[in-house]
Coordinates of C-alpha atoms and ligand atoms in Angstrom, one line a residue:
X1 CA 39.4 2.4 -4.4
X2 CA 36.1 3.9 -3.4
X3 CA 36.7 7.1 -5.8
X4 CA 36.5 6.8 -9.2
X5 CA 37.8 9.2 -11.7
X6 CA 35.0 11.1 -13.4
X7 CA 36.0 9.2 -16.7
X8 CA 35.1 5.9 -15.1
X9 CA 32.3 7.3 -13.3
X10 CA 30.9 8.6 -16.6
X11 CA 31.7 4.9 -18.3
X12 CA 30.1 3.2 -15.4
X13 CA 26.8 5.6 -15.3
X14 CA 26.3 4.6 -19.4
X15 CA 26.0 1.3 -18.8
X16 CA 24.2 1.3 -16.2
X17 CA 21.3 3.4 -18.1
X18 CA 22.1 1.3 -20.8
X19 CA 20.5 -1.6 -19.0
X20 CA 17.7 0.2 -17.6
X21 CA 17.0 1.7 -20.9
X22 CA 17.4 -2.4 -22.5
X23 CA 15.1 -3.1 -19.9
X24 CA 12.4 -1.0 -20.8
X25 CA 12.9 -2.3 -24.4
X26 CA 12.0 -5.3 -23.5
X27 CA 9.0 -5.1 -21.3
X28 CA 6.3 -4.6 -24.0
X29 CA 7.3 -8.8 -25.3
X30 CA 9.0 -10.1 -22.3
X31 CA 7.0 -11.3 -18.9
X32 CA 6.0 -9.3 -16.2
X33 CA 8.1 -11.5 -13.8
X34 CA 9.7 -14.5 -14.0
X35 CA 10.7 -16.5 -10.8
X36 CA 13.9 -16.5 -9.2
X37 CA 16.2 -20.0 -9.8
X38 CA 17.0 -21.8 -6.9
X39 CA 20.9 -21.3 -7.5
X40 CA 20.2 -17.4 -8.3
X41 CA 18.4 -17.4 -4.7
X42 CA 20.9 -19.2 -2.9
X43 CA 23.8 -16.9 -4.7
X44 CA 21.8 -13.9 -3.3
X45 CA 21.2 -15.4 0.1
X46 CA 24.2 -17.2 0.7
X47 CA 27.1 -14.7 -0.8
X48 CA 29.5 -14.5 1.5
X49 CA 31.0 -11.0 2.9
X50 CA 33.1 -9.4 0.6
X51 CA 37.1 -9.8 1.9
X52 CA 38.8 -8.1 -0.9
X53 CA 37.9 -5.1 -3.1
X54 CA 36.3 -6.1 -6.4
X55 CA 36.4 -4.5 -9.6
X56 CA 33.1 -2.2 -10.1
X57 CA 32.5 -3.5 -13.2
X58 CA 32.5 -6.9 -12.4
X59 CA 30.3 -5.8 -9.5
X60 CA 27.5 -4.6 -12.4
X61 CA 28.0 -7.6 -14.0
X62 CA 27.0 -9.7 -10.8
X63 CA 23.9 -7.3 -10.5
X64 CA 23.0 -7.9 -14.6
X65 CA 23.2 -11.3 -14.2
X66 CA 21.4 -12.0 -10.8
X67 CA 19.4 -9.0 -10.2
X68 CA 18.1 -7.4 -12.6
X69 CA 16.1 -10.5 -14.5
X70 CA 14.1 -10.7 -11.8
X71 CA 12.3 -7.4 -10.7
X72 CA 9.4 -7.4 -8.7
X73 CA 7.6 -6.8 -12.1
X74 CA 6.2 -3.0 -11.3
X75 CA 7.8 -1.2 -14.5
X76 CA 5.6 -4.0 -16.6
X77 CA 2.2 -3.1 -18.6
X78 CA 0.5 -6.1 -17.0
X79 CA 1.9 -5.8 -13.1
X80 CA -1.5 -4.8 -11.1
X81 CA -0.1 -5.9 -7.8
X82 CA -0.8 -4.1 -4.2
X83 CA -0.5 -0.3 -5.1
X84 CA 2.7 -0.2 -7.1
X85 CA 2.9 1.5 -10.3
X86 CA 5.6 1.7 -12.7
X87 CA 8.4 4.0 -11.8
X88 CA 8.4 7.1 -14.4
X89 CA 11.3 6.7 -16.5
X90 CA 12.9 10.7 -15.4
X91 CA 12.0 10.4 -12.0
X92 CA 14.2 7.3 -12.0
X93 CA 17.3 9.7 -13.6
X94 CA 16.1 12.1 -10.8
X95 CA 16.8 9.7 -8.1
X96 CA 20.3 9.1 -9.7
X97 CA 20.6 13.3 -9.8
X98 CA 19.3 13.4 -5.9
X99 CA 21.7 10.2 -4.6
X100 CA 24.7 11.9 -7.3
X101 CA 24.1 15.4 -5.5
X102 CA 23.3 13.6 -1.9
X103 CA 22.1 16.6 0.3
X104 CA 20.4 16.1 3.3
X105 CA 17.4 17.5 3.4
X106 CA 17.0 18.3 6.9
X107 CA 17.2 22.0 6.0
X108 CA 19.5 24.9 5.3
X109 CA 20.2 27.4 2.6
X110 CA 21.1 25.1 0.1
X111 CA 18.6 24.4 -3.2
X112 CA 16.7 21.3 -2.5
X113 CA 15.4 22.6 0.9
X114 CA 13.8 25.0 -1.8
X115 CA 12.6 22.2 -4.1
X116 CA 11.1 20.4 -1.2
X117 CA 9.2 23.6 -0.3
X118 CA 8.2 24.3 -3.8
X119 CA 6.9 21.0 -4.6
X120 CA 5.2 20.9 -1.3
X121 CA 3.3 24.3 -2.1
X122 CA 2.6 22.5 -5.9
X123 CA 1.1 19.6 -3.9
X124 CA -1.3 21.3 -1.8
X125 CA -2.3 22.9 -4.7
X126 CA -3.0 20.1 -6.3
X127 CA -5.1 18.6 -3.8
X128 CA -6.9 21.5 -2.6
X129 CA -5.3 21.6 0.4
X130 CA -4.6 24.4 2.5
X131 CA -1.5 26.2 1.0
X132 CA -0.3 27.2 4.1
X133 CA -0.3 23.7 6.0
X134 CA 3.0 22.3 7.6
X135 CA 4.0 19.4 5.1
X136 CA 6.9 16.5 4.9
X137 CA 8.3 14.1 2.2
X138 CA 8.6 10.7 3.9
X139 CA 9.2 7.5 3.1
X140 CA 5.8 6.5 2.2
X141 CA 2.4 6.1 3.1
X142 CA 2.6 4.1 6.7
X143 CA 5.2 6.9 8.0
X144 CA 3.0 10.2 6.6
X145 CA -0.1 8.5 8.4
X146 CA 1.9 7.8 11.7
X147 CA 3.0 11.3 11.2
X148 CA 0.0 12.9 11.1
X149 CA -1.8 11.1 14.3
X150 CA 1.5 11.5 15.6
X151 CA 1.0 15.3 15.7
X152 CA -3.1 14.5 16.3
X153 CA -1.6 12.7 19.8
X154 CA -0.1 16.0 20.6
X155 CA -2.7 18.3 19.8
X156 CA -5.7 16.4 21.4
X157 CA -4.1 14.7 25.0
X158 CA -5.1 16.6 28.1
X159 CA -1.1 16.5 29.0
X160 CA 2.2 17.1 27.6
X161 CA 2.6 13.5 25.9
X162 CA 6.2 14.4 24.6
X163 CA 7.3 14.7 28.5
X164 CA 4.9 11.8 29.6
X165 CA 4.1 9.7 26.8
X166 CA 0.7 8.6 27.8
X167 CA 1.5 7.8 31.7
X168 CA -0.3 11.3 32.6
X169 CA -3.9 10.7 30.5
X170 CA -6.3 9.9 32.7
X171 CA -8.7 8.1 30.2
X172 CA -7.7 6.5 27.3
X173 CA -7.6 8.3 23.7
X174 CA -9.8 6.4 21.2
X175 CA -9.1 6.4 17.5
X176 CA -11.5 5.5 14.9
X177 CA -11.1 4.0 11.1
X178 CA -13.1 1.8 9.4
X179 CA -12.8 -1.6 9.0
X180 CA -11.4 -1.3 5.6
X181 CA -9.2 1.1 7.1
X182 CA -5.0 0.5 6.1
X183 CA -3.2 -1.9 8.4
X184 CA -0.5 1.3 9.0
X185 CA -2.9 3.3 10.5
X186 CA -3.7 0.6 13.4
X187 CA 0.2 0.1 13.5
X188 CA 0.6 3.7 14.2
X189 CA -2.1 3.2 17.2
X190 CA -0.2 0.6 18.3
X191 CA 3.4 2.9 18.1
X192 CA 1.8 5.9 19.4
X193 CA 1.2 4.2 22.8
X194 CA -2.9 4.5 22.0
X195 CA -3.3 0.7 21.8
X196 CA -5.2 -0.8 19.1
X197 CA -7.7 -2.1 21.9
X198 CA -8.9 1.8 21.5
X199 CA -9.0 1.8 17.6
X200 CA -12.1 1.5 16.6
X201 CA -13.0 -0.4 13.5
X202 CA -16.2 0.9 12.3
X203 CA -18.7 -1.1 9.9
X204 CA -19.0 -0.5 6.6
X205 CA -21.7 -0.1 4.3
X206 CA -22.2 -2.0 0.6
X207 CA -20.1 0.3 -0.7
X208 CA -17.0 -0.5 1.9
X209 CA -17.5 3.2 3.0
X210 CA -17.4 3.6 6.4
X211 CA -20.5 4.1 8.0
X212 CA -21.2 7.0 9.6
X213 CA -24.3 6.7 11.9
X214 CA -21.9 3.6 12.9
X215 CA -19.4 5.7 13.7
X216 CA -21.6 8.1 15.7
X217 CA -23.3 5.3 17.9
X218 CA -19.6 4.2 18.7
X219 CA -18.0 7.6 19.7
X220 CA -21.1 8.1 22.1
X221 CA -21.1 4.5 23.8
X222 CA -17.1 5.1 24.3
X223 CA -18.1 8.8 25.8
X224 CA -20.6 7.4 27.7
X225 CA -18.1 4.7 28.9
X226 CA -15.9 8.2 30.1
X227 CA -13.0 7.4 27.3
X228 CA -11.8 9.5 25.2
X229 CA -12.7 9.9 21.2
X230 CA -9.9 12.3 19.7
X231 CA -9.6 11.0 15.9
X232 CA -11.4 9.6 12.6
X233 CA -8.7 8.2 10.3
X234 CA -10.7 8.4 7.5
X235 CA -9.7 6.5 4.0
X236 CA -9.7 8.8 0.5
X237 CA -9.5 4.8 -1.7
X238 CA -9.0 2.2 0.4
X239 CA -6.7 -0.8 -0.2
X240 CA -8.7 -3.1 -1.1
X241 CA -11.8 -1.5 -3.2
X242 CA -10.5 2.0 -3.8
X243 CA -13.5 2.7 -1.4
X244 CA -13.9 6.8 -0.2
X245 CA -15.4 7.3 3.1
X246 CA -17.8 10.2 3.1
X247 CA -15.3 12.9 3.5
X248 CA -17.7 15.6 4.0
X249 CA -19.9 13.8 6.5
X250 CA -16.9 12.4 8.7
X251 CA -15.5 16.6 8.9
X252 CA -19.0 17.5 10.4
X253 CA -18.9 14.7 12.8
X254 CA -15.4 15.5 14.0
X255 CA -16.2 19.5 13.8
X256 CA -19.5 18.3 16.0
X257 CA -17.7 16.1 18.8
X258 CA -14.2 18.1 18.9
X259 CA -12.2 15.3 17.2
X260 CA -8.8 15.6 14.9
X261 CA -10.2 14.5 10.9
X262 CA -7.5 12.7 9.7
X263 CA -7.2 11.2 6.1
X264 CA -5.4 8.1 4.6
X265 CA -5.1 9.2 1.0
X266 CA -2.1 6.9 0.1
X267 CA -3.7 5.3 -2.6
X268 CA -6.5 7.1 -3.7
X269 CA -5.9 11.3 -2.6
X270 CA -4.6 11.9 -6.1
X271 CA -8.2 10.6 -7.3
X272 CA -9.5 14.1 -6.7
X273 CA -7.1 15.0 -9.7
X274 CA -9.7 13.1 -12.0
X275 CA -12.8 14.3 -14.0
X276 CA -14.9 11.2 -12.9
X277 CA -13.8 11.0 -9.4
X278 CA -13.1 14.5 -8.0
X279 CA -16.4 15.5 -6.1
X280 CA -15.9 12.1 -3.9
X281 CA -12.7 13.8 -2.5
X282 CA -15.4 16.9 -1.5
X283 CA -14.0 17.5 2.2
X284 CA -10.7 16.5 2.4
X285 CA -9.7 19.7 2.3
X286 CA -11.3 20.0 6.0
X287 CA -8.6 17.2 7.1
X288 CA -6.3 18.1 9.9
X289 CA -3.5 16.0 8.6
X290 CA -3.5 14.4 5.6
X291 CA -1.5 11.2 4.1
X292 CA -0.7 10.8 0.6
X293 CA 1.8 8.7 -0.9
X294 CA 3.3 9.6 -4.9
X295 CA 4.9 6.2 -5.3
X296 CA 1.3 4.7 -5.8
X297 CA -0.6 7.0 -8.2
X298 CA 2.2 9.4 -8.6
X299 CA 4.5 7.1 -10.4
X300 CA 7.7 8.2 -8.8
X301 CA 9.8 5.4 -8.1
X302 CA 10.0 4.3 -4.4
X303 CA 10.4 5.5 -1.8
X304 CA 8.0 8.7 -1.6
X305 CA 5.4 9.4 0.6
X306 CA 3.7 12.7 1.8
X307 CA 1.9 14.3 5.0
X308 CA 0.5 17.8 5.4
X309 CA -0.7 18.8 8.6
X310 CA -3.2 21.8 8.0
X311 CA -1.8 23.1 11.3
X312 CA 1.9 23.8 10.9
X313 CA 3.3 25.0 14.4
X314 CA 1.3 21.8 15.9
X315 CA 3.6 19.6 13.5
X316 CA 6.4 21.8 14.2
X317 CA 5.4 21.5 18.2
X318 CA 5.0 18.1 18.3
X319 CA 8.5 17.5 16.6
X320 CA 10.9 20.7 16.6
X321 CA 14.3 19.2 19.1
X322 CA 17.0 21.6 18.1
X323 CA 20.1 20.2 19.7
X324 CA 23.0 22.7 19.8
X325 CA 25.2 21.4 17.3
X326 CA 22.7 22.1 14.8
X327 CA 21.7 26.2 15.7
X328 CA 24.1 27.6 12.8
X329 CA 21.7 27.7 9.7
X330 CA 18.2 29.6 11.0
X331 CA 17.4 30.8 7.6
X332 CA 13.9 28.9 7.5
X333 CA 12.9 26.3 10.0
X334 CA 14.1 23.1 9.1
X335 CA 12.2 19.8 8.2
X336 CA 13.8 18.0 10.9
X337 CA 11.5 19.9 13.1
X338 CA 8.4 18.7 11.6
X339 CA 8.8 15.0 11.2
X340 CA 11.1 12.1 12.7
X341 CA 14.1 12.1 10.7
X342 CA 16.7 14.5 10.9
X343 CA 19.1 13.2 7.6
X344 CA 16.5 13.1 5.0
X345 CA 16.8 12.1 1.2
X346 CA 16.4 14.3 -1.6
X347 CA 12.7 12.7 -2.1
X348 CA 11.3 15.8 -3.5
X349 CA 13.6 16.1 -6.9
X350 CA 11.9 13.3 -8.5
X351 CA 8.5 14.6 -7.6
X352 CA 9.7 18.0 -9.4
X353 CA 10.9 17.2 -12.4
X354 CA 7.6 14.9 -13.0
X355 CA 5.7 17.5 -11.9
X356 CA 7.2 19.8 -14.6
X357 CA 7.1 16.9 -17.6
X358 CA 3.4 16.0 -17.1
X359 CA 1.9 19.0 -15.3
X360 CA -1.4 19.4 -13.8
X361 CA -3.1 18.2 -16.9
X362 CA -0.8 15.0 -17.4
X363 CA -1.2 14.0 -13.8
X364 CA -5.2 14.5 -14.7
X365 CA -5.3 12.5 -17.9
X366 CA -3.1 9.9 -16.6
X367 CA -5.1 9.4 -13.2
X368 CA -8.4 10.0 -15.3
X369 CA -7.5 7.0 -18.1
X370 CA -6.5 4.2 -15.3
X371 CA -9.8 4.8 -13.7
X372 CA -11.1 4.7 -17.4
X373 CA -9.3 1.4 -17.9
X374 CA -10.9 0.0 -14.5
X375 CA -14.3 0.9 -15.9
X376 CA -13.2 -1.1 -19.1
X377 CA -12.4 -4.0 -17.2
X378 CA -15.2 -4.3 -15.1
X379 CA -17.8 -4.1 -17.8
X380 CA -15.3 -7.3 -19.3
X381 CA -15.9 -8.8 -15.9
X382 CA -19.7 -8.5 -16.0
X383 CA -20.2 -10.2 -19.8
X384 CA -17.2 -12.5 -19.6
X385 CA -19.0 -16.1 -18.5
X386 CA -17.5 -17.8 -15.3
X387 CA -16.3 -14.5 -13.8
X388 CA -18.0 -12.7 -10.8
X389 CA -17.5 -8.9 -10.0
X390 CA -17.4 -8.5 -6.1
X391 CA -16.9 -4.7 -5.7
X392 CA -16.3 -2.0 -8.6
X393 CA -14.8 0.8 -6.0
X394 CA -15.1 4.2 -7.9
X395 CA -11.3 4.4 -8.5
X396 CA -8.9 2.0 -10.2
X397 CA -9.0 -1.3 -8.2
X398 CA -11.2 -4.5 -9.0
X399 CA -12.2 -7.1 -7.4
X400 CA -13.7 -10.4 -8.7
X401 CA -13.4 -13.9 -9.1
X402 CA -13.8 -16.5 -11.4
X403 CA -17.2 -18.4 -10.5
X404 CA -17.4 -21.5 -13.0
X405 CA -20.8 -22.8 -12.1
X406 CA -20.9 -26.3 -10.1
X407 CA -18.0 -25.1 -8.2
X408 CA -18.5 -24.9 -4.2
X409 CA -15.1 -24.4 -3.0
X410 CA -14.4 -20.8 -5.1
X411 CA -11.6 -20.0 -2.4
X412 CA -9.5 -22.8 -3.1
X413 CA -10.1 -22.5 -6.8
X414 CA -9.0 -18.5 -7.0
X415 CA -6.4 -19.5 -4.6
X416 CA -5.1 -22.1 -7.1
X417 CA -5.5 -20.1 -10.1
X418 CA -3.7 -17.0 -8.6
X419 CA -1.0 -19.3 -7.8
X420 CA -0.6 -20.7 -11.2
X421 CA -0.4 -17.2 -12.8
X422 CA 1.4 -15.5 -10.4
X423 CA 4.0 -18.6 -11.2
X424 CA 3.8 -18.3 -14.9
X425 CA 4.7 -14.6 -15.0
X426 CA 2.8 -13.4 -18.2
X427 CA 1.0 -11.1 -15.7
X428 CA 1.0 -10.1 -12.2
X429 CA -1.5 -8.9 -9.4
X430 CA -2.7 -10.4 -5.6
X431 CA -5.6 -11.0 -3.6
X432 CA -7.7 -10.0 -1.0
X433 CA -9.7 -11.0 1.7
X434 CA -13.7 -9.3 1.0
X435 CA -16.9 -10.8 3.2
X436 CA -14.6 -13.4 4.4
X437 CA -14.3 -14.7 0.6
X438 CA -10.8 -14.7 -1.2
X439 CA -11.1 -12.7 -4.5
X440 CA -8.7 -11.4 -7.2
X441 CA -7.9 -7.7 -6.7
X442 CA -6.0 -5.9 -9.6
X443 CA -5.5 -2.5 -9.3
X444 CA -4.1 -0.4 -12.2
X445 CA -2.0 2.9 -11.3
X446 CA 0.4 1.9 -14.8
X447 CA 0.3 4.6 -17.5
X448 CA 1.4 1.5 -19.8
X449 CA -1.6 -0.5 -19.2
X450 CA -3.9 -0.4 -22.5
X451 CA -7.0 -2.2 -23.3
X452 CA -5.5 -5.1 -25.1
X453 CA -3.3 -5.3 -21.6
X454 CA -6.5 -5.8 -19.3
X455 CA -8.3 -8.2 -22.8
X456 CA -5.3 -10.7 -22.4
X457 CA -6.0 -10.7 -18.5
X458 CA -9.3 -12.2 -18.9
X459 CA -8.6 -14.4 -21.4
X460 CA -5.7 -15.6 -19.8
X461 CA -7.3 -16.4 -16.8
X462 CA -10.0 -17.7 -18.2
X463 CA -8.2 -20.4 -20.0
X464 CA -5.8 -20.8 -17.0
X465 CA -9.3 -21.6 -15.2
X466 CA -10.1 -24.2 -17.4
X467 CA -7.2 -26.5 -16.5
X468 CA -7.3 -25.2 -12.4
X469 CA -11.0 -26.1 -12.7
X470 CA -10.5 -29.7 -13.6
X471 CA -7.7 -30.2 -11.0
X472 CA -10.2 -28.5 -7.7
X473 CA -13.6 -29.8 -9.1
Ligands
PLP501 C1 -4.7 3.2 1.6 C2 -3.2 3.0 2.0 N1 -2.7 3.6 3.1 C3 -1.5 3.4 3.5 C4 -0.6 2.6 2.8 C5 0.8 2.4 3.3 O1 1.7 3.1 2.4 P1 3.2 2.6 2.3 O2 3.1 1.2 1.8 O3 3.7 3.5 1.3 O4 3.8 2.7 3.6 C6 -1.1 1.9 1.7 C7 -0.2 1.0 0.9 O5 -0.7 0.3 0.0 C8 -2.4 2.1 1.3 O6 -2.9 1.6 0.2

């Protein structure tokens, strides 16, 4: 029976917080991950389709058994992996309230086409964003940013690109980013019909911000080569370093030379929240369309990503397709009109209610003390022997390896080593590719990392070293 009384509903929903809340219990003591048996893989993978109804409780117990002891390791202290942070534990019960009360949020006089709005308004707010901007949940950062030079495509071709696509230009449209820029942002290149042979991938400097007098020598040669520069996709944090292109510097050049500013503030945009980082962000408020992502440094639990596009009727333009079965609600246009999707999840409840726990000032200290907790770390980097910091990026991602003297193959070594810890579980994070060496990136967006957290890192590592070390040297 696909119904359930409300009784059994309400016995169901306990236990099922009942395991997340056990769950949380244990994460201060247990591992950050532990790998996945072979037989609990093969269950997963090879189950075969369901035939016959099943009881849902034995359904939860086949998810407590082979599910949920093996996360991806995000909700732990000592998870510093890509740009995932711990989900906030009542923006998860908001995703429960969205999915219980299931709207679709492609408009219409019902309340969370009013929360969306609100929260939207809140955001811009908080970012220093135009207030009256066109803006969008979405499902995360790659889809705000395609968004965004989506509606950029619109605004800046010479011809009517949602008749013609891109068969009517008569030069090419050339997009710029820097070569730190996010893989989503050449993917959206690639989907908007541009071409990545026209994204430009401009140098960067010692910082990994992108270059500017680069930038300016390139969108001349391409004029002078009769193409067509239309767009800097600038980055507010990068993935790898946390780097912040000069904002500021990038607006004059596209206010100078007619081109759409757009930002790729995924990661870092909420940065301009903290005391230490917040004149970096100076000029983002000039963006045309701006990405930001709250399942990074927002802590909202995936999926949640954000674009505001300081030109609303452009967004609108370059998306509104009102079919006739849906002209009965006009009280406010609808969100369909500004983005891709027409059913669209309640994304915006969980960002309201954590808006409302932590405020403006909780979001500040919280984004403030991870960048604090960086600084912590790389200052253990720099005195801790046999380590090497490669790039301190101003917001909350390191990058570093360990460099035991006499050692001449330091990729294979980090490589190893990363292996070996990832495998072990006690803590998580990745790599990354910097100046064509491999080094250790962690990156903390976790409002339960502490100092002792980012103490055990290093020691850990370093004694992992130690036994790596003899095996590569
Ligand atoms: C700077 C930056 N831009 C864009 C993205 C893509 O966002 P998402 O993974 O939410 O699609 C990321 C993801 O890590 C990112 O760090």
């Amino acid at each position: 029976m696909v119904d359930l009384t409300p009784e059994a509903f309400r016995t169901l929903g306990y236990q099922v917080v009942d395991l997340l809340a056990n769950q949380m219990a244990t994460l201060p003591d247990g591992p950050c991950r532990r790998p996945v048996p072979d037989e609990v893989r093969d269950a997963l993978l090879e189950q075969p389709l369901p035939l016959e109804p099943q009881a849902s409780t034995d359904i939860l117990e086949r998810f407590t058994q082979l599910v949920l002891p093996y996360p991806m390791g995000n909700a732990h202290q000592r998870c510093f992996a890509g740009v995932n942070s711990p989900p906030a534990p009542l923006a998860v019960l908001a995703d429960l309230l969205a999915s219980g009360m299931n709207p679709s949020v492609a408009g219409g006089d019902h309340a969370a086409t009013y929360v969306e709005h609100a929260v939207l308004r809140w955001l811009t707010q908080l970012l220093k964003y135009p207030i009256d901007s066109g803006g969008l949940f979405t499902s995360g950062g790659s889809v705000a940013n395609l968004i965004g030079l989506a509606i950029m495509r619109h605004v800046k071709a010479t011809t009517n690109t949602r008749a013609n696509g891109l068969w009517a230009e008569a030069t090419p449209l050339v997009v710029y980013t820097s070569a730190q820029g996010h893989s989503c942002i050449e993917k959206a290149v690639e989907l908007l019909g541009i071409g990545h042979t026209y994204l430009r991938k401009i140098p960067v400097d010692a910082e990994y911000c992108m270059d500017v007098e680069k930038l300016r020598t390139h969108i001349h040669a391409d004029r002078t080569q009769g193409l067509r520069p239309v767009c800097v996709a600038a980055s507010a944090g990068t993935v790898n370093t946390g780097a912040i292109d000069p904002l500021n510097a990038i607006a004059d050049i596209c206010a100078a030379e007619d081109l759409w500013f757009h930002v790729d503030g995924a990661y870092g945009g909420v940065g301009i929240l903290a005391e230490q980082t917040t004149d970096l962000f100076n000029g983002m408020e000039r963006a045309d369309s701006l990405a930001i992502d709250p399942h990074k440094w927002m802590y909202v639990p995936i999926e949640c990503g954000c674009v505001f596009v300081r030109d609303a009727q452009a967004m609108r333009d370059t998306f509104s397709l009102i079919p006739p079965y849906l002209r009965d609600d006009t009280q406010m246009p609808w969100f369909a009109e500004f983005g891709i999707q027409q059913t669209r999840s309640f994304r915006a409840l969980k960002v309201w209610m954590l808006l409302q726990q932590l405020g403006e000032q909780g979001y500040r200290e919280l984004i403030s003390r991870d960048i604090t907790l960086a600084h912590y770390l790389q200052e253990r980097i720099r005195t801790t022997p046999n380590f090497e910091l490669i790039a301190t990026g101003p917001l909350s991602i390191i990058c570093f390896r360990y460099a035991p003297l006499g050692c001449n193959d330091l990729d294979t070594l980090n490589r190893r080593l990363l292996e070996r810890v990832q495998q072990e579980g006690h803590t998580f994070f990745t790599s990354t590719e910097l100046d064509g060496k491999l080094v250790l990136r962690v990156c903390i967006v976790n409002f339960r990392t502490t100092e002792a957290d980012l103490d055990f890192l290093l020691e850990y590592l370093a004694k992992v070293g130690l036994h790596i070390r003899k095996e590569v040297l």
